[in-house]
mmCIF file with all atom_site columns, C-alpha atoms in Angstrom:
data_model
loop_
_atom_site.group_PDB
_atom_site.id
_atom_site.type_symbol
_atom_site.label_atom_id
_atom_site.label_alt_id
_atom_site.label_comp_id
_atom_site.label_asym_id
_atom_site.label_entity_id
_atom_site.label_seq_id
_atom_site.pdbx_PDB_ins_code
_atom_site.Cartn_x
_atom_site.Cartn_y
_atom_site.Cartn_z
_atom_site.occupancy
_atom_site.B_iso_or_equiv
_atom_site.pdbx_formal_charge
_atom_site.auth_seq_id
_atom_site.auth_comp_id
_atom_site.auth_asym_id
_atom_site.auth_atom_id
_atom_site.pdbx_PDB_model_num
ATOM 1   C CA . MET K 1 1   ? 11.044  0.159   -6.661  1.00 93.00 ? 1   MET K CA 1
ATOM 2   C CA . ILE K 1 2   ? 11.441  -3.130  -8.496  1.00 96.00 ? 2   ILE K CA 1
ATOM 3   C CA . ILE K 1 3   ? 7.711   -3.247  -9.169  1.00 95.00 ? 3   ILE K CA 1
ATOM 4   C CA . TYR K 1 4   ? 7.810   0.319   -10.512 1.00 95.00 ? 4   TYR K CA 1
ATOM 5   C CA . TYR K 1 5   ? 10.806  -0.606  -12.637 1.00 96.00 ? 5   TYR K CA 1
ATOM 6   C CA . ALA K 1 6   ? 8.876   -3.568  -14.066 1.00 95.00 ? 6   ALA K CA 1
ATOM 7   C CA . GLY K 1 7   ? 5.933   -1.240  -14.742 1.00 95.00 ? 7   GLY K CA 1
ATOM 8   C CA . LEU K 1 8   ? 8.221   1.190   -16.570 1.00 95.00 ? 8   LEU K CA 1
ATOM 9   C CA . MET K 1 9   ? 9.654   -1.628  -18.668 1.00 96.00 ? 9   MET K CA 1
ATOM 10  C CA . SER K 1 10  ? 6.126   -2.693  -19.674 1.00 94.00 ? 10  SER K CA 1
ATOM 11  C CA . ILE K 1 11  ? 5.429   0.683   -21.326 1.00 95.00 ? 11  ILE K CA 1
ATOM 12  C CA . SER K 1 12  ? 6.101   0.360   -25.033 1.00 94.00 ? 12  SER K CA 1
ATOM 13  C CA . ASP K 1 13  ? 8.930   2.384   -26.554 1.00 95.00 ? 13  ASP K CA 1
ATOM 14  C CA . ASP K 1 14  ? 6.637   3.146   -29.496 1.00 95.00 ? 14  ASP K CA 1
ATOM 15  C CA . ILE K 1 15  ? 4.503   5.363   -27.263 1.00 95.00 ? 15  ILE K CA 1
ATOM 16  C CA . TYR K 1 16  ? 7.517   7.405   -26.199 1.00 95.00 ? 16  TYR K CA 1
ATOM 17  C CA . GLU K 1 17  ? 8.714   7.626   -29.800 1.00 95.00 ? 17  GLU K CA 1
ATOM 18  C CA . ALA K 1 18  ? 5.301   8.857   -30.971 1.00 95.00 ? 18  ALA K CA 1
ATOM 19  C CA . ALA K 1 19  ? 5.282   11.466  -28.196 1.00 94.00 ? 19  ALA K CA 1
ATOM 20  C CA . LYS K 1 20  ? 8.743   12.659  -29.200 1.00 94.00 ? 20  LYS K CA 1
ATOM 21  C CA . ILE K 1 21  ? 7.633   12.959  -32.842 1.00 95.00 ? 21  ILE K CA 1
ATOM 22  C CA . ASP K 1 22  ? 4.562   14.949  -31.732 1.00 94.00 ? 22  ASP K CA 1
ATOM 23  C CA . GLY K 1 23  ? 6.867   17.354  -29.914 1.00 94.00 ? 23  GLY K CA 1
ATOM 24  C CA . CYS K 1 24  ? 6.227   16.395  -26.300 1.00 93.00 ? 24  CYS K CA 1
ATOM 25  C CA . GLY K 1 25  ? 8.900   17.460  -23.872 1.00 94.00 ? 25  GLY K CA 1
ATOM 26  C CA . PHE K 1 26  ? 10.022  15.657  -20.744 1.00 95.00 ? 26  PHE K CA 1
ATOM 27  C CA . TRP K 1 27  ? 7.267   16.967  -18.471 1.00 96.00 ? 27  TRP K CA 1
ATOM 28  C CA . ASN K 1 28  ? 4.467   16.315  -20.965 1.00 95.00 ? 28  ASN K CA 1
ATOM 29  C CA . THR K 1 29  ? 5.775   12.800  -21.511 1.00 95.00 ? 29  THR K CA 1
ATOM 30  C CA . LEU K 1 30  ? 5.988   12.222  -17.769 1.00 95.00 ? 30  LEU K CA 1
ATOM 31  C CA . PHE K 1 31  ? 2.506   13.501  -16.911 1.00 95.00 ? 31  PHE K CA 1
ATOM 32  C CA . ARG K 1 32  ? 0.649   12.308  -20.016 1.00 94.00 ? 32  ARG K CA 1
ATOM 33  C CA . ILE K 1 33  ? 2.295   8.954   -20.728 1.00 94.00 ? 33  ILE K CA 1
ATOM 34  C CA . THR K 1 34  ? 4.407   7.570   -17.910 1.00 95.00 ? 34  THR K CA 1
ATOM 35  C CA . ILE K 1 35  ? 2.271   8.343   -14.838 1.00 94.00 ? 35  ILE K CA 1
ATOM 36  C CA . PRO K 1 36  ? -1.083  7.312   -16.396 1.00 92.00 ? 36  PRO K CA 1
ATOM 37  C CA . ASN K 1 37  ? 0.432   4.049   -17.631 1.00 94.00 ? 37  ASN K CA 1
ATOM 38  C CA . LEU K 1 38  ? 1.752   3.335   -14.120 1.00 94.00 ? 38  LEU K CA 1
ATOM 39  C CA . SER K 1 39  ? -1.616  3.865   -12.415 1.00 89.00 ? 39  SER K CA 1
ATOM 40  C CA . GLY K 1 40  ? -2.309  0.130   -12.147 1.00 89.00 ? 40  GLY K CA 1
ATOM 41  C CA . THR K 1 41  ? 1.106   -0.447  -10.621 1.00 93.00 ? 41  THR K CA 1
ATOM 42  C CA . THR K 1 42  ? 0.568   2.414   -8.197  1.00 92.00 ? 42  THR K CA 1
ATOM 43  C CA . ASN K 1 43  ? -2.808  1.055   -7.096  1.00 88.00 ? 43  ASN K CA 1
ATOM 44  C CA . THR K 1 44  ? -1.327  -2.402  -6.563  1.00 89.00 ? 44  THR K CA 1
ATOM 45  C CA . LEU K 1 45  ? 1.451   -0.948  -4.440  1.00 92.00 ? 45  LEU K CA 1
ATOM 46  C CA . ILE K 1 46  ? -1.016  1.095   -2.386  1.00 89.00 ? 46  ILE K CA 1
ATOM 47  C CA . LEU K 1 47  ? -3.026  -2.057  -1.621  1.00 87.00 ? 47  LEU K CA 1
ATOM 48  C CA . LEU K 1 48  ? 0.153   -3.911  -0.695  1.00 89.00 ? 48  LEU K CA 1
ATOM 49  C CA . GLY K 1 49  ? 1.138   -0.998  1.541   1.00 88.00 ? 49  GLY K CA 1
ATOM 50  C CA . ILE K 1 50  ? -2.221  -1.067  3.324   1.00 84.00 ? 50  ILE K CA 1
ATOM 51  C CA . VAL K 1 51  ? -1.951  -4.780  3.991   1.00 83.00 ? 51  VAL K CA 1
ATOM 52  C CA . GLY K 1 52  ? 1.708   -4.467  4.986   1.00 84.00 ? 52  GLY K CA 1
ATOM 53  C CA . SER K 1 53  ? 1.035   -1.661  7.438   1.00 81.00 ? 53  SER K CA 1
ATOM 54  C CA . LEU K 1 54  ? -1.607  -3.747  9.178   1.00 80.00 ? 54  LEU K CA 1
ATOM 55  C CA . LYS K 1 55  ? 0.919   -6.566  9.631   1.00 82.00 ? 55  LYS K CA 1
ATOM 56  C CA . THR K 1 56  ? 3.283   -4.483  11.762  1.00 83.00 ? 56  THR K CA 1
ATOM 57  C CA . PHE K 1 57  ? 4.307   -6.820  14.543  1.00 86.00 ? 57  PHE K CA 1
ATOM 58  C CA . ASP K 1 58  ? 7.806   -8.273  14.540  1.00 85.00 ? 58  ASP K CA 1
ATOM 59  C CA . ILE K 1 59  ? 9.873   -5.088  14.634  1.00 86.00 ? 59  ILE K CA 1
ATOM 60  C CA . VAL K 1 60  ? 7.779   -3.587  17.439  1.00 87.00 ? 60  VAL K CA 1
ATOM 61  C CA . ILE K 1 61  ? 7.863   -6.731  19.574  1.00 88.00 ? 61  ILE K CA 1
ATOM 62  C CA . GLN K 1 62  ? 11.612  -7.205  19.104  1.00 88.00 ? 62  GLN K CA 1
ATOM 63  C CA . THR K 1 63  ? 12.639  -3.608  19.727  1.00 90.00 ? 63  THR K CA 1
ATOM 64  C CA . THR K 1 64  ? 10.235  -2.081  22.253  1.00 89.00 ? 64  THR K CA 1
ATOM 65  C CA . GLY K 1 65  ? 7.668   -4.745  23.121  1.00 83.00 ? 65  GLY K CA 1
ATOM 66  C CA . GLY K 1 66  ? 4.935   -2.138  22.661  1.00 79.00 ? 66  GLY K CA 1
ATOM 67  C CA . GLY K 1 67  ? 6.345   0.242   25.248  1.00 80.00 ? 67  GLY K CA 1
ATOM 68  C CA . PRO K 1 68  ? 7.206   2.453   26.991  1.00 88.00 ? 68  PRO K CA 1
ATOM 69  C CA . GLY K 1 69  ? 3.666   2.367   28.182  1.00 85.00 ? 69  GLY K CA 1
ATOM 70  C CA . ARG K 1 70  ? 1.656   1.756   25.030  1.00 84.00 ? 70  ARG K CA 1
ATOM 71  C CA . SER K 1 71  ? 3.348   4.333   22.842  1.00 87.00 ? 71  SER K CA 1
ATOM 72  C CA . THR K 1 72  ? 4.420   1.883   20.121  1.00 86.00 ? 72  THR K CA 1
ATOM 73  C CA . GLU K 1 73  ? 1.578   -0.607  20.434  1.00 87.00 ? 73  GLU K CA 1
ATOM 74  C CA . PHE K 1 74  ? -0.360  -1.533  17.290  1.00 87.00 ? 74  PHE K CA 1
ATOM 75  C CA . LEU K 1 75  ? -3.463  -3.676  16.890  1.00 87.00 ? 75  LEU K CA 1
ATOM 76  C CA . ASN K 1 76  ? -1.377  -6.753  16.160  1.00 89.00 ? 76  ASN K CA 1
ATOM 77  C CA . THR K 1 77  ? 0.850   -6.328  19.202  1.00 90.00 ? 77  THR K CA 1
ATOM 78  C CA . TYR K 1 78  ? -2.248  -5.760  21.335  1.00 90.00 ? 78  TYR K CA 1
ATOM 79  C CA . LEU K 1 79  ? -3.775  -8.909  19.830  1.00 91.00 ? 79  LEU K CA 1
ATOM 80  C CA . TYR K 1 80  ? -0.637  -10.852 20.785  1.00 91.00 ? 80  TYR K CA 1
ATOM 81  C CA . LYS K 1 81  ? -0.598  -9.500  24.331  1.00 91.00 ? 81  LYS K CA 1
ATOM 82  C CA . ALA K 1 82  ? -4.310  -10.212 24.835  1.00 92.00 ? 82  ALA K CA 1
ATOM 83  C CA . GLY K 1 83  ? -4.184  -13.713 23.402  1.00 93.00 ? 83  GLY K CA 1
ATOM 84  C CA . VAL K 1 84  ? -0.797  -15.059 24.461  1.00 93.00 ? 84  VAL K CA 1
ATOM 85  C CA . GLN K 1 85  ? 0.278   -13.112 27.515  1.00 91.00 ? 85  GLN K CA 1
ATOM 86  C CA . GLN K 1 86  ? -3.128  -12.519 29.144  1.00 94.00 ? 86  GLN K CA 1
ATOM 87  C CA . PHE K 1 87  ? -4.797  -15.774 27.920  1.00 94.00 ? 87  PHE K CA 1
ATOM 88  C CA . ASN K 1 88  ? -7.850  -13.859 26.663  1.00 94.00 ? 88  ASN K CA 1
ATOM 89  C CA . GLY K 1 89  ? -8.816  -15.715 23.485  1.00 94.00 ? 89  GLY K CA 1
ATOM 90  C CA . GLY K 1 90  ? -12.130 -13.931 22.979  1.00 95.00 ? 90  GLY K CA 1
ATOM 91  C CA . LEU K 1 91  ? -10.585 -10.461 23.022  1.00 95.00 ? 91  LEU K CA 1
ATOM 92  C CA . SER K 1 92  ? -7.774  -11.501 20.712  1.00 95.00 ? 92  SER K CA 1
ATOM 93  C CA . ALA K 1 93  ? -10.263 -13.055 18.265  1.00 95.00 ? 93  ALA K CA 1
ATOM 94  C CA . ALA K 1 94  ? -12.314 -9.846  18.292  1.00 95.00 ? 94  ALA K CA 1
ATOM 95  C CA . ILE K 1 95  ? -9.192  -7.790  17.622  1.00 94.00 ? 95  ILE K CA 1
ATOM 96  C CA . GLY K 1 96  ? -8.281  -10.117 14.750  1.00 93.00 ? 96  GLY K CA 1
ATOM 97  C CA . VAL K 1 97  ? -11.714 -9.655  13.207  1.00 95.00 ? 97  VAL K CA 1
ATOM 98  C CA . MET K 1 98  ? -11.372 -5.876  13.552  1.00 93.00 ? 98  MET K CA 1
ATOM 99  C CA . VAL K 1 99  ? -7.982  -5.964  11.799  1.00 90.00 ? 99  VAL K CA 1
ATOM 100 C CA . LEU K 1 100 ? -9.607  -7.920  8.966   1.00 91.00 ? 100 LEU K CA 1
ATOM 101 C CA . ILE K 1 101 ? -12.524 -5.460  8.732   1.00 93.00 ? 101 ILE K CA 1
ATOM 102 C CA . ILE K 1 102 ? -10.136 -2.481  8.685   1.00 90.00 ? 102 ILE K CA 1
ATOM 103 C CA . ALA K 1 103 ? -8.045  -4.091  5.929   1.00 88.00 ? 103 ALA K CA 1
ATOM 104 C CA . VAL K 1 104 ? -11.116 -4.858  3.811   1.00 91.00 ? 104 VAL K CA 1
ATOM 105 C CA . MET K 1 105 ? -12.567 -1.357  4.292   1.00 93.00 ? 105 MET K CA 1
ATOM 106 C CA . LEU K 1 106 ? -9.306  0.378   3.369   1.00 90.00 ? 106 LEU K CA 1
ATOM 107 C CA . SER K 1 107 ? -8.943  -1.863  0.321   1.00 88.00 ? 107 SER K CA 1
ATOM 108 C CA . LEU K 1 108 ? -12.498 -1.113  -0.806  1.00 92.00 ? 108 LEU K CA 1
ATOM 109 C CA . ILE K 1 109 ? -11.923 2.618   -0.372  1.00 92.00 ? 109 ILE K CA 1
ATOM 110 C CA . GLN K 1 110 ? -8.755  2.382   -2.474  1.00 89.00 ? 110 GLN K CA 1
ATOM 111 C CA . LEU K 1 111 ? -10.571 0.383   -5.160  1.00 87.00 ? 111 LEU K CA 1
ATOM 112 C CA . ALA K 1 112 ? -13.397 2.961   -5.208  1.00 91.00 ? 112 ALA K CA 1
ATOM 113 C CA . PHE K 1 113 ? -10.900 5.791   -5.687  1.00 88.00 ? 113 PHE K CA 1
ATOM 114 C CA . ASN K 1 114 ? -9.211  3.789   -8.429  1.00 84.00 ? 114 ASN K CA 1
ATOM 115 C CA . LYS K 1 115 ? -12.510 3.134   -10.209 1.00 87.00 ? 115 LYS K CA 1
ATOM 116 C CA . ARG K 1 116 ? -13.480 6.820   -10.006 1.00 87.00 ? 116 ARG K CA 1
ATOM 117 C CA . ALA K 1 117 ? -10.075 7.888   -11.355 1.00 82.00 ? 117 ALA K CA 1
ATOM 118 C CA . ASN K 1 118 ? -10.375 5.515   -14.319 1.00 79.00 ? 118 ASN K CA 1
ATOM 119 C CA . ASN K 1 119 ? -13.809 6.869   -15.265 1.00 77.00 ? 119 ASN K CA 1
#
């Protein structure tokens, strides 16, 4: 929310004043000025969300440990169990590489959508 607030503060008041003079109402101002000017902020937050979701580890390990069964196990908790608890360094390295590949692919997909939206 703080990043969105900073994005809102970066939009010039002159743009809103010109829209008000042109007769734009609240909804026109929202959909034609505010949301398009926040698209860069939104894309940044989506990329941060993708990276953050792939770093899910501490809460799961502290609360459930990946259980019951494997119901709350993520790639990172599986990586930890394979590498630290089962002493399987090769499997944990492979899982780490897969997490990296997934993060890069999701980021590239988001950047492609962003580029297509800007064109």
